[in-house]
Coordinates of C-alpha atoms in Angstrom, one line a residue:
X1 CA 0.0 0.0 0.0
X2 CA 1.8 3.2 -0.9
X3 CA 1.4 6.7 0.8
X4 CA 1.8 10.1 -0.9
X5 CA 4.6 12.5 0.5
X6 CA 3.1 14.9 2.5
X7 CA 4.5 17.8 5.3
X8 CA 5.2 17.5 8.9
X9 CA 2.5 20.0 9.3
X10 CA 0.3 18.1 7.5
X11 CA 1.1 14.9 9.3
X12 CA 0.7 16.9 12.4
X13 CA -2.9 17.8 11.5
X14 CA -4.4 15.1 10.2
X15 CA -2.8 12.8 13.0
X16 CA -4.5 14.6 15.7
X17 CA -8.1 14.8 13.6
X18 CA -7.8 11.3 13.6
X19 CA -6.7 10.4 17.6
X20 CA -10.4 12.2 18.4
X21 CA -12.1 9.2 16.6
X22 CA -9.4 6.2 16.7
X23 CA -8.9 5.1 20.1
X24 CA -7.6 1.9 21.0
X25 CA -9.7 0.2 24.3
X26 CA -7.8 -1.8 26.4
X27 CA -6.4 -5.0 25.3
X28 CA -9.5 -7.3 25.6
X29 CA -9.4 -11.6 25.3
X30 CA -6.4 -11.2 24.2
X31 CA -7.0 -9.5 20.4
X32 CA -3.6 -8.0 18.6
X33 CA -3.6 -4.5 18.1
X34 CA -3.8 -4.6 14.6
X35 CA -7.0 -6.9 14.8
X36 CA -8.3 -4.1 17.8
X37 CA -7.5 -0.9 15.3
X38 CA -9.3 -3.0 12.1
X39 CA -12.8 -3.2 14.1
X40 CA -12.3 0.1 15.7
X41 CA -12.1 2.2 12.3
X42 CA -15.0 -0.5 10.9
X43 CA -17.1 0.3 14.0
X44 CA -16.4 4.2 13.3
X45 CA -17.4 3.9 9.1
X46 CA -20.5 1.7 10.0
X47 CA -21.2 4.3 12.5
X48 CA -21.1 7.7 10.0
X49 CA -18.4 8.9 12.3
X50 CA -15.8 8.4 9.3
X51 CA -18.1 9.3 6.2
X52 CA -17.8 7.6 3.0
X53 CA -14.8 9.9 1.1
X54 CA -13.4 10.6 4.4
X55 CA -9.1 10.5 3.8
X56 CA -7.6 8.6 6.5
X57 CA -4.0 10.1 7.8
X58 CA -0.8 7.7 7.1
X59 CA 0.0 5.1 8.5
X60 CA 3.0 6.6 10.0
X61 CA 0.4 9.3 11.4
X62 CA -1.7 6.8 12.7
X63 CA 0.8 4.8 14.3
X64 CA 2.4 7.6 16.1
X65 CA -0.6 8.8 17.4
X66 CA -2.0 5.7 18.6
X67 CA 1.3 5.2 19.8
X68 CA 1.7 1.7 18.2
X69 CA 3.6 0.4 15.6
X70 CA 3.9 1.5 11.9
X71 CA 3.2 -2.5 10.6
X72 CA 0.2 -3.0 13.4
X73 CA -1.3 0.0 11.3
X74 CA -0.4 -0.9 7.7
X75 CA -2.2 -4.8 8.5
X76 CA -5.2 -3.1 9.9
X77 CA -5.5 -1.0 6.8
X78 CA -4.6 -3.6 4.5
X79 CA -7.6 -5.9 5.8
X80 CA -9.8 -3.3 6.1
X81 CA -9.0 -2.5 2.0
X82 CA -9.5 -5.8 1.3
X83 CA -12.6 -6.2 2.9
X84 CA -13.7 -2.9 1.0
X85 CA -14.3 -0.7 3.8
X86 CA -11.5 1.2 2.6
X87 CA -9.6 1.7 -0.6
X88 CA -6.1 2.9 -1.6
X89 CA -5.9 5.5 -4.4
X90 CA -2.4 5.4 -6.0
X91 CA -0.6 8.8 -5.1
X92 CA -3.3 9.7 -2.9
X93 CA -3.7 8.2 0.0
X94 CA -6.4 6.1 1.7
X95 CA -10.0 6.9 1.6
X96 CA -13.4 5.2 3.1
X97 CA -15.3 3.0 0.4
X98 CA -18.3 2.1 2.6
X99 CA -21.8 3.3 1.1
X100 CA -24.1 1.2 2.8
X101 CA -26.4 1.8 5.4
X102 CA -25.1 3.6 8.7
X103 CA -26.3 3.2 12.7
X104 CA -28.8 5.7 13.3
X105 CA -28.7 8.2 15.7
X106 CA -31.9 7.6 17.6
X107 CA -31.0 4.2 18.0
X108 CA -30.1 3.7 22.0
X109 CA -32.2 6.8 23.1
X110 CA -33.7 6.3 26.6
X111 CA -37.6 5.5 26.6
X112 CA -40.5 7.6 27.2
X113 CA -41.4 6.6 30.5
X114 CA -45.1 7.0 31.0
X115 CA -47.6 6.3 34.5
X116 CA -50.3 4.3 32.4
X117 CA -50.3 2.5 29.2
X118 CA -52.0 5.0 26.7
X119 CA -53.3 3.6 23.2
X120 CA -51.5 2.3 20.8
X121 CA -48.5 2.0 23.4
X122 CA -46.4 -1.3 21.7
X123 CA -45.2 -3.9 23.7
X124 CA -47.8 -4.3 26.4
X125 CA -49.5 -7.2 27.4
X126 CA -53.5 -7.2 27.3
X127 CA -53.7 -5.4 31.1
X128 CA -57.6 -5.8 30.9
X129 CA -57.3 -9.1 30.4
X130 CA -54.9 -10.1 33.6
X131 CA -56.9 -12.3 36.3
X132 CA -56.2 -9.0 38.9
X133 CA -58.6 -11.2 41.3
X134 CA -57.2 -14.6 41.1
X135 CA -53.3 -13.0 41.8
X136 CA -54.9 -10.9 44.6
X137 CA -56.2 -14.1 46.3
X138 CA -53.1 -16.3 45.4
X139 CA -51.3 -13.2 47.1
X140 CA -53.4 -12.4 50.3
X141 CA -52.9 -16.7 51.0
X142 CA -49.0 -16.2 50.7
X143 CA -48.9 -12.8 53.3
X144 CA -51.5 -14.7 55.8
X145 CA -48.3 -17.4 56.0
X146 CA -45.3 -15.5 54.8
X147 CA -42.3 -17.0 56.5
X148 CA -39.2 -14.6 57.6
X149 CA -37.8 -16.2 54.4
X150 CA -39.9 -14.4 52.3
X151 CA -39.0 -11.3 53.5
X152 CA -35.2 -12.3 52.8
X153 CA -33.5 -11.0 49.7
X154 CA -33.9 -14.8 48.8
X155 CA -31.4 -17.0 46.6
X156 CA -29.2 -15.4 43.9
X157 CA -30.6 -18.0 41.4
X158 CA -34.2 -17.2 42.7
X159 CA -37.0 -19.0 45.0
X160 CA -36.6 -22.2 44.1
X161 CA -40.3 -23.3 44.6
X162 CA -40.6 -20.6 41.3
X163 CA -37.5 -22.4 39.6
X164 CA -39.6 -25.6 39.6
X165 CA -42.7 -24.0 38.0
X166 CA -40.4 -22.5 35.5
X167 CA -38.9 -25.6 34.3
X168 CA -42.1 -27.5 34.3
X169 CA -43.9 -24.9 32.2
X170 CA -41.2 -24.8 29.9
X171 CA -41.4 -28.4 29.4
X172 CA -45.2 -28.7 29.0
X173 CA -45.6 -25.0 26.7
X174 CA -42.1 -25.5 25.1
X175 CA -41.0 -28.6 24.6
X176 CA -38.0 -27.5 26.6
X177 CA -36.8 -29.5 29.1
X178 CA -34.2 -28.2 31.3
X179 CA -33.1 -28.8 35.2
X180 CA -34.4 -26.1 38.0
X181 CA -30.4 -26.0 38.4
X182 CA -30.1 -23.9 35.0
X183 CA -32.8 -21.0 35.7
X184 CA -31.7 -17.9 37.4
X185 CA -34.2 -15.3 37.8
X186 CA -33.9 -11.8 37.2
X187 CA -36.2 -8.8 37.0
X188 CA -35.5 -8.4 32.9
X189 CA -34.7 -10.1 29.8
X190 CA -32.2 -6.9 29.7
X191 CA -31.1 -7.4 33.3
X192 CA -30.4 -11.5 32.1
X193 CA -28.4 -10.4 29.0
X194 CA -26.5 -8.1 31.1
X195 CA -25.9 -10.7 33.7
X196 CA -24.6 -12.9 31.1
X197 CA -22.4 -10.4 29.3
X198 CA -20.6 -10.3 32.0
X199 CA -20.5 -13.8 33.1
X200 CA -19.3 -14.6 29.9
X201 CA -16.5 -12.3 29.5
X202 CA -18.0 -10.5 26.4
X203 CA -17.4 -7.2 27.1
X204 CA -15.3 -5.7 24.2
X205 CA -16.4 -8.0 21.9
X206 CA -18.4 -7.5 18.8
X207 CA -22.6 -9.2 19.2
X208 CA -24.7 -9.4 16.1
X209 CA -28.3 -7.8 16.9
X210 CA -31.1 -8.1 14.8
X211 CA -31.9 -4.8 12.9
X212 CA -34.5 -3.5 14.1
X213 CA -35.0 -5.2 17.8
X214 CA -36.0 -4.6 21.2
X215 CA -34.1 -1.8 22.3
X216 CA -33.8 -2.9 26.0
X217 CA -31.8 -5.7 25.2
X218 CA -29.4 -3.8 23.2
X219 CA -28.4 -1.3 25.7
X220 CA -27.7 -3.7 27.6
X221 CA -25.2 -5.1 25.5
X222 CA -24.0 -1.4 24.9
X223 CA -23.7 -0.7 28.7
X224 CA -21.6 -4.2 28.8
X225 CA -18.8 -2.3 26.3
X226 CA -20.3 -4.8 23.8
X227 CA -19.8 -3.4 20.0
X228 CA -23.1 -3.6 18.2
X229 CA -23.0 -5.3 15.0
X230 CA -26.6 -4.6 13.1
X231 CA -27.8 -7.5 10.9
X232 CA -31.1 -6.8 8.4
X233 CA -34.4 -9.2 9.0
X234 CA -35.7 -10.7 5.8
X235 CA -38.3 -13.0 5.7
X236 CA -36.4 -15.7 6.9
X237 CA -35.4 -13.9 10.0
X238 CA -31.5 -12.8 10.8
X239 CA -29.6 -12.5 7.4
X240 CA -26.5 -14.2 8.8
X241 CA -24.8 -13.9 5.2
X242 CA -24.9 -10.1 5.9
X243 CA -23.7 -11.0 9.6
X244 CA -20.5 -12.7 8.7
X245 CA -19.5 -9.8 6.3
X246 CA -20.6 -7.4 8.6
X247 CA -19.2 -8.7 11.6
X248 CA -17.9 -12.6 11.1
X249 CA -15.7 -12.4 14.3
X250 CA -18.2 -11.2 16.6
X251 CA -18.6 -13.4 19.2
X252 CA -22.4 -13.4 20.4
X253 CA -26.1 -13.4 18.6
X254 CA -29.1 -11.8 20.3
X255 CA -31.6 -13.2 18.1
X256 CA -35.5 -13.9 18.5
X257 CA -36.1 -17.1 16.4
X258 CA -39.7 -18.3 17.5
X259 CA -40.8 -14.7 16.5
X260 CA -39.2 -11.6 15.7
X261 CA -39.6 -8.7 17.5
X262 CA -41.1 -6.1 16.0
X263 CA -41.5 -7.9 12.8
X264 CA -43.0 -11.4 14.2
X265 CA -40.7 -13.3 11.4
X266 CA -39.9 -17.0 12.4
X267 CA -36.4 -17.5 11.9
X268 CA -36.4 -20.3 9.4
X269 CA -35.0 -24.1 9.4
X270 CA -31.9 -22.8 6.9
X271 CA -31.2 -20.0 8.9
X272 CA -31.5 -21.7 12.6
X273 CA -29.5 -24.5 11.3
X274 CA -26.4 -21.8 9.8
X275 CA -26.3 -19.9 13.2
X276 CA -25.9 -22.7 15.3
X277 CA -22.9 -23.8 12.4
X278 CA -21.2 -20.2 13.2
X279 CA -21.8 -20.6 17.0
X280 CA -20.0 -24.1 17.2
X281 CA -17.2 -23.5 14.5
X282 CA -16.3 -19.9 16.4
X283 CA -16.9 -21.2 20.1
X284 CA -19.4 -17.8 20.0
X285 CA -22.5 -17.6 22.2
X286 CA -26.2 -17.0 20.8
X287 CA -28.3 -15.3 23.3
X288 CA -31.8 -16.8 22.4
X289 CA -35.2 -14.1 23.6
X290 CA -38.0 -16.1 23.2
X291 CA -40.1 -12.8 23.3
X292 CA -43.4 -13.6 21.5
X293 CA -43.5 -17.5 21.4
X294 CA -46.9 -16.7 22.6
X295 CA -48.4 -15.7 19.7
X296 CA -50.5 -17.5 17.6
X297 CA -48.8 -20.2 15.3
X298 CA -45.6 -19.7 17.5
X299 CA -46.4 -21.6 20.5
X300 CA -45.4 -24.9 18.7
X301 CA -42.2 -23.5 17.4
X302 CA -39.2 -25.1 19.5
X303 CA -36.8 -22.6 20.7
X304 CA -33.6 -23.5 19.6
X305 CA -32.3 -24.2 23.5
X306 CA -34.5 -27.2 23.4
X307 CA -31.8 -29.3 21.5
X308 CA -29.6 -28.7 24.4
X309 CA -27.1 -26.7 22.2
X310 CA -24.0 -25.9 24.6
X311 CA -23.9 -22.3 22.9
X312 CA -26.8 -21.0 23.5
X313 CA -28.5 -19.0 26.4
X314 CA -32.0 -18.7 26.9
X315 CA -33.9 -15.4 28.0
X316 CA -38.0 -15.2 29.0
X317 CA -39.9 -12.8 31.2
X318 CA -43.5 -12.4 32.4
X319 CA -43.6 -8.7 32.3
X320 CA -44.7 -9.0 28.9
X321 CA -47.6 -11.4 29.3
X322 CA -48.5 -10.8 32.7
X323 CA -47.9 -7.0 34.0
X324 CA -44.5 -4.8 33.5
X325 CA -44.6 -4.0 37.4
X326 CA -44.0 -8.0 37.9
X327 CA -40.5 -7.1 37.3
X328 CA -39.6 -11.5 36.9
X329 CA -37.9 -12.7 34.0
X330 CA -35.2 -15.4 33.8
X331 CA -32.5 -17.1 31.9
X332 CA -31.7 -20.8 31.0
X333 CA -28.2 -22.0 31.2
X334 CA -26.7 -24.8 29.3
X335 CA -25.1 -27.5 31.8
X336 CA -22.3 -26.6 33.9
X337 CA -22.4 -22.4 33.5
X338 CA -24.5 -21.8 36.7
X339 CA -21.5 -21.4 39.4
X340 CA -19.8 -18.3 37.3
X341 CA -22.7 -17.1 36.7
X342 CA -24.0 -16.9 40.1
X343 CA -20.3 -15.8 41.4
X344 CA -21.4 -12.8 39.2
X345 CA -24.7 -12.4 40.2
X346 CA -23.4 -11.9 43.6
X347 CA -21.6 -8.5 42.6
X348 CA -24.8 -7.1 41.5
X349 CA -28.2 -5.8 42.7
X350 CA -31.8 -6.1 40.9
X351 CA -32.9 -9.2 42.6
X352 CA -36.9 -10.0 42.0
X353 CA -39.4 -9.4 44.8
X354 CA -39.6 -12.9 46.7
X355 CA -43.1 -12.4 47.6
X356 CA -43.7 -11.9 43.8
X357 CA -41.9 -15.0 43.3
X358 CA -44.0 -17.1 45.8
X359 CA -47.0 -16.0 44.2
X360 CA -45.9 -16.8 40.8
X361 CA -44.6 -19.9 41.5
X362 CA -48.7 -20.5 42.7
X363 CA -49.6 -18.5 39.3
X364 CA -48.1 -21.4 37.3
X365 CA -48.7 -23.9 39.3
X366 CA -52.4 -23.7 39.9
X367 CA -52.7 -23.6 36.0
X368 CA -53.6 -20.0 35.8
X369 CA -50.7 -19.1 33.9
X370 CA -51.5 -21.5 30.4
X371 CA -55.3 -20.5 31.1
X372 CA -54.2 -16.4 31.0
X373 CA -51.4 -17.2 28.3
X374 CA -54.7 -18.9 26.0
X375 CA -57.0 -16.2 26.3
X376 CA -54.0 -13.6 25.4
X377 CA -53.1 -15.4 22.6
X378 CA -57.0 -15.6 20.8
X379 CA -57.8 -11.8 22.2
X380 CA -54.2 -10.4 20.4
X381 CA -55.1 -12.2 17.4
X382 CA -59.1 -10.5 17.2
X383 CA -57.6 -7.3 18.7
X384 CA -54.5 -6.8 16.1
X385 CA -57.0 -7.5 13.0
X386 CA -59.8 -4.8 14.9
X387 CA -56.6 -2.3 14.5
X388 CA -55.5 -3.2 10.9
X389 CA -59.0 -2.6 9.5
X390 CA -59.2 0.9 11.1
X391 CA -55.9 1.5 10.2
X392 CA -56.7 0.5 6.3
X393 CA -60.6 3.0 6.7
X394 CA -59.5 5.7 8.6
X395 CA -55.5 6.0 7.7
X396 CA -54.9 5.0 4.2
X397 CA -53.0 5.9 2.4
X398 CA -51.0 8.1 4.7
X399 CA -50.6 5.0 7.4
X400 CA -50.7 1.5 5.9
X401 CA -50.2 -1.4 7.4
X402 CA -47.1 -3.5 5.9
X403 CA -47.0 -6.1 8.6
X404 CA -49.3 -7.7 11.5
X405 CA -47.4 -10.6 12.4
X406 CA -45.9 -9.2 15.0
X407 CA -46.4 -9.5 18.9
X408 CA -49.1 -7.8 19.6
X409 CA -48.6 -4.7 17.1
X410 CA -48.6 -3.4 13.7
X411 CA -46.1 -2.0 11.3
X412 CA -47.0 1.3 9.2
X413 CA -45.4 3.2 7.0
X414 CA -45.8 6.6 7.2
X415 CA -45.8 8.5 3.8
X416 CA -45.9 12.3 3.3
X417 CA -44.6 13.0 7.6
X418 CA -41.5 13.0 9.2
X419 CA -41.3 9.8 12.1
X420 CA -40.4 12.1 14.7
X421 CA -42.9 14.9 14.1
X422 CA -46.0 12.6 14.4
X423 CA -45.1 10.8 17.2
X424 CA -44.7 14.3 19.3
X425 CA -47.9 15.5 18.1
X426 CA -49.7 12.4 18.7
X427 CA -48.6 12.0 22.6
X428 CA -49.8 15.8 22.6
X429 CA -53.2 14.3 21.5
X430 CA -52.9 11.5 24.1
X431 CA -51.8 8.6 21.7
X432 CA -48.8 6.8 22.0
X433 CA -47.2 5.4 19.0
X434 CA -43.3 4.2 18.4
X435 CA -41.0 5.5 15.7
X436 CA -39.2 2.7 14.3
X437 CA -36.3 4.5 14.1
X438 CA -35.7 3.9 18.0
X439 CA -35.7 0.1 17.1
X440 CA -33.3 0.1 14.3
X441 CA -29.5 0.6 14.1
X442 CA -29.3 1.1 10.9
X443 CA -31.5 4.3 9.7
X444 CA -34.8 2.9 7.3
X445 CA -38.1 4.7 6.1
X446 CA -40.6 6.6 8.3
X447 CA -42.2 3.8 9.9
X448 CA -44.6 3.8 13.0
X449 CA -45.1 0.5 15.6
X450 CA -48.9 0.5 17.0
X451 CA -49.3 -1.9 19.7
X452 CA -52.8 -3.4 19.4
X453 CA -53.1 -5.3 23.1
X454 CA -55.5 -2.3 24.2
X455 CA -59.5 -3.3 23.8
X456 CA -61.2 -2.5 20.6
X457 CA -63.3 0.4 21.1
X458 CA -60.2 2.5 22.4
X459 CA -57.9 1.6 19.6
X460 CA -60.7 2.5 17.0
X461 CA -60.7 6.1 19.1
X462 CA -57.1 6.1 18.8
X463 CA -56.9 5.5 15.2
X464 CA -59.6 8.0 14.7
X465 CA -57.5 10.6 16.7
X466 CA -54.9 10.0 14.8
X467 CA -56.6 10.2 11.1
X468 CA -57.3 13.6 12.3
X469 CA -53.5 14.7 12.9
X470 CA -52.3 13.5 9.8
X471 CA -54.7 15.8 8.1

């Protein structure tokens, strides 16, 4: 690779534009510096921080700078070139060659908090639906008896009574059958993935994430010092082709197989199949959420835990099909991982209520768990084609619906108004809606999420309400 001659001022300047961006972390599992600098400046082009055009200093800049050597530069630049990130113009110098689609900037904003689920809020459970008298009963048995143990922080995998009713669900709704020994419970599927992160040792490395995706799980990945690799969904689920270009030494998945989220695409046998090839030949992790395996025509779907695949670690919760405020989720652990992770769990807070747990261990147990998880499934379905068909009489062709398949909510586009701008105005009006910008890495059209677990009569007014913004 040849360099044009250029001055020491030059040098000077360009070498310091380029310390701002290119900074080296600290050694992590082990990586070479060259291999560190080559997915730092790939990270920083995918990112828009470098923009396509963009003239990287020398190498001898570079490598002052960072304060490495001139040949730990020149093989990062080399592979970088031949990958086609970069390219080399003869007399010239070296110069970004990546067009394709960049992280967006809304990406890993914080949520809107709000005190009550407004329509068309996405991913809420049916709240009006939730047996609130059989949990109150279930809960006033458990205070009339509760034991000082209860009122103990409990165990750092979780009650254990719950841990049983977890593992026996799973094997009657799933066809998963795992040991109470594997479960840990946590308040999150993002406080699980955290937990795992670190129990794995992934921070530093590079995860695929499906573009878009539940936003909760991502920052937590990002919060671990995990670098975010985004991979498109097609209709087959995780384009793991684009993956491996993308990002082929990253060492984790967060994938939804059973059903997408938002989209509600099943990953398909090809795909499931590939991924578990790349997890095995790279010794990388998938982190399976089985978010949506509720829905109808998912419930049969296998997760792909359920083959007892050493790689791969399971993540459920029941804030999204009981109640948020239940604040218990929980992770599934293949054989022989439960002692580190636990040492780790230790070092942390965010343990769930135990009185919760005792009274959701009954939930299951009593049966009112597969009788609530039933009627959710049928009432999504009805409710979800109620909001499609007011979507299609009161909102076409402004706000079309391109796909209902997902959990519990609808995919619009949004044509003639900017993403942003509606959503403002419509919380304004008292209707909640979700930019799909927040759920994608990579920027895409205008496109709105409406969650459709609210009852019929108030998603019509919703719909209404908004047919009257967009003019």
């Amino acid at each position: 690779m040849r360099e044009r001659a250029i001055s020491q001022d030059e040098e000077a300047g360009a070498g310091a534009r380029i310390v701002n961006f290119v900074r080296l972390a600290e050694a992590a599992n082990g990586q070479p510096l060259h291999e560190r600098l080559y997915q730092r400046i790939r990270t920083l082009i995918v990112s828009g921080t470098i923009a396509r055009g963009a003239k990287l200093a020398p190498s001898r800049v570079l490598a002052e700078a960072l304060g490495i050597s001139r040949n730990s530069v020149l093989n990062a630049l080399d592979r970088l070139i031949a990958d086609g990130w970069l390219e080399a113009r003869r007399g010239s110098g070296v110069y970004v060659a990546y067009d394709g689609a960049r992280i967006s900037d809304a990406a890993l904003r914080p949520p809107v908090r709000r005190p009550q689920a407004i329509p068309l809020e996405a991913g809420l459970p049916p709240l009006d639906l939730f047996p609130i008298e059989t949990w109150n009963r279930l809960q006033s048995r458990r205070w009339r008896h509760m034991s000082q143990a209860g009122l103990q922080e409990g165990e750092s995998a979780g009650w254990p009574a719950l841990r049983e009713a977890i593992a026996a669900h799973l094997a009657a709704a799933r066809g998963f059958d795992c040991s109470p020994d594997q479960i840990v419970v946590t308040t999150s599927i993002p406080a699980g993935i955290d937990l795992a992160t670190r129990a794995l040792g992934l921070a530093g490395a590079h995860a695929w994430v499906e573009d878009p995706s539940f936003n909760g799980s991502k920052q937590s990945l990002h919060n671990c010092g995990v670098q975010l690799v985004p991979v498109p969904v097609d209709a087959e689920g995780i384009d793991i082709a684009v993956g491996e270009r993308m990002g082929g030494d990253a060492r984790v998945a967060l994938v939804s197989p059973v059903a997408q989220y938002p989209t509600g695409v099943p990953m398909s046998k090809r795909r499931r199949e590939r991924l578990l090839a790349w997890a095995r030949a790279g010794n990388a992790w998938i982190f399976e959420d089985d978010y949506g395996w509720n829905e109808a025509g998912c419930s049969a779907a296998r997760p792909l835990a359920a083959d007892g695949h050493a790689n791969v670690v399971y993540f459920n919760s029941f804030n999204h099909t009981l109640f948020p405020a239940l604040r218990i989720a929980f992770v599934v652990l293949p054989p022989g991982l439960i002692g580190r992770f636990l040492a780790v769990r230790e070092g942390l807070d965010g343990h769930s209520n135990v009185p919760n747990q005792m009274v959701l261990a009954d939930f299951i147990d009593g049966g009112h768990l597969d009788d609530h998880l039933r009627r959710s499934r049928e009432c999504l379905a009805e409710r979800r084609a109620v909001l499609v068909q007011a979507i299609a009489r009161h909102l076409s062709p402004k706000l079309m619906a391109v796909s209902s398949r997902g959990v519990g909510e609808v995919i619009c586009d949004l044509l003639g108004h900017e993403e942003e701008t509606i959503v403002a105005r419509a919380a304004e009006a008292g209707i909640s809606l979700t930019g799909m910008s927040r759920l994608r890495l990579i920027a895409g059209p205008p496109q709105l999420l409406l969650g459709a677990s609210f009852p019929p009569d108030a998603m019509r007014r919703a719909v209404e309400g908004l047919a009257a913004l967009l003019g």
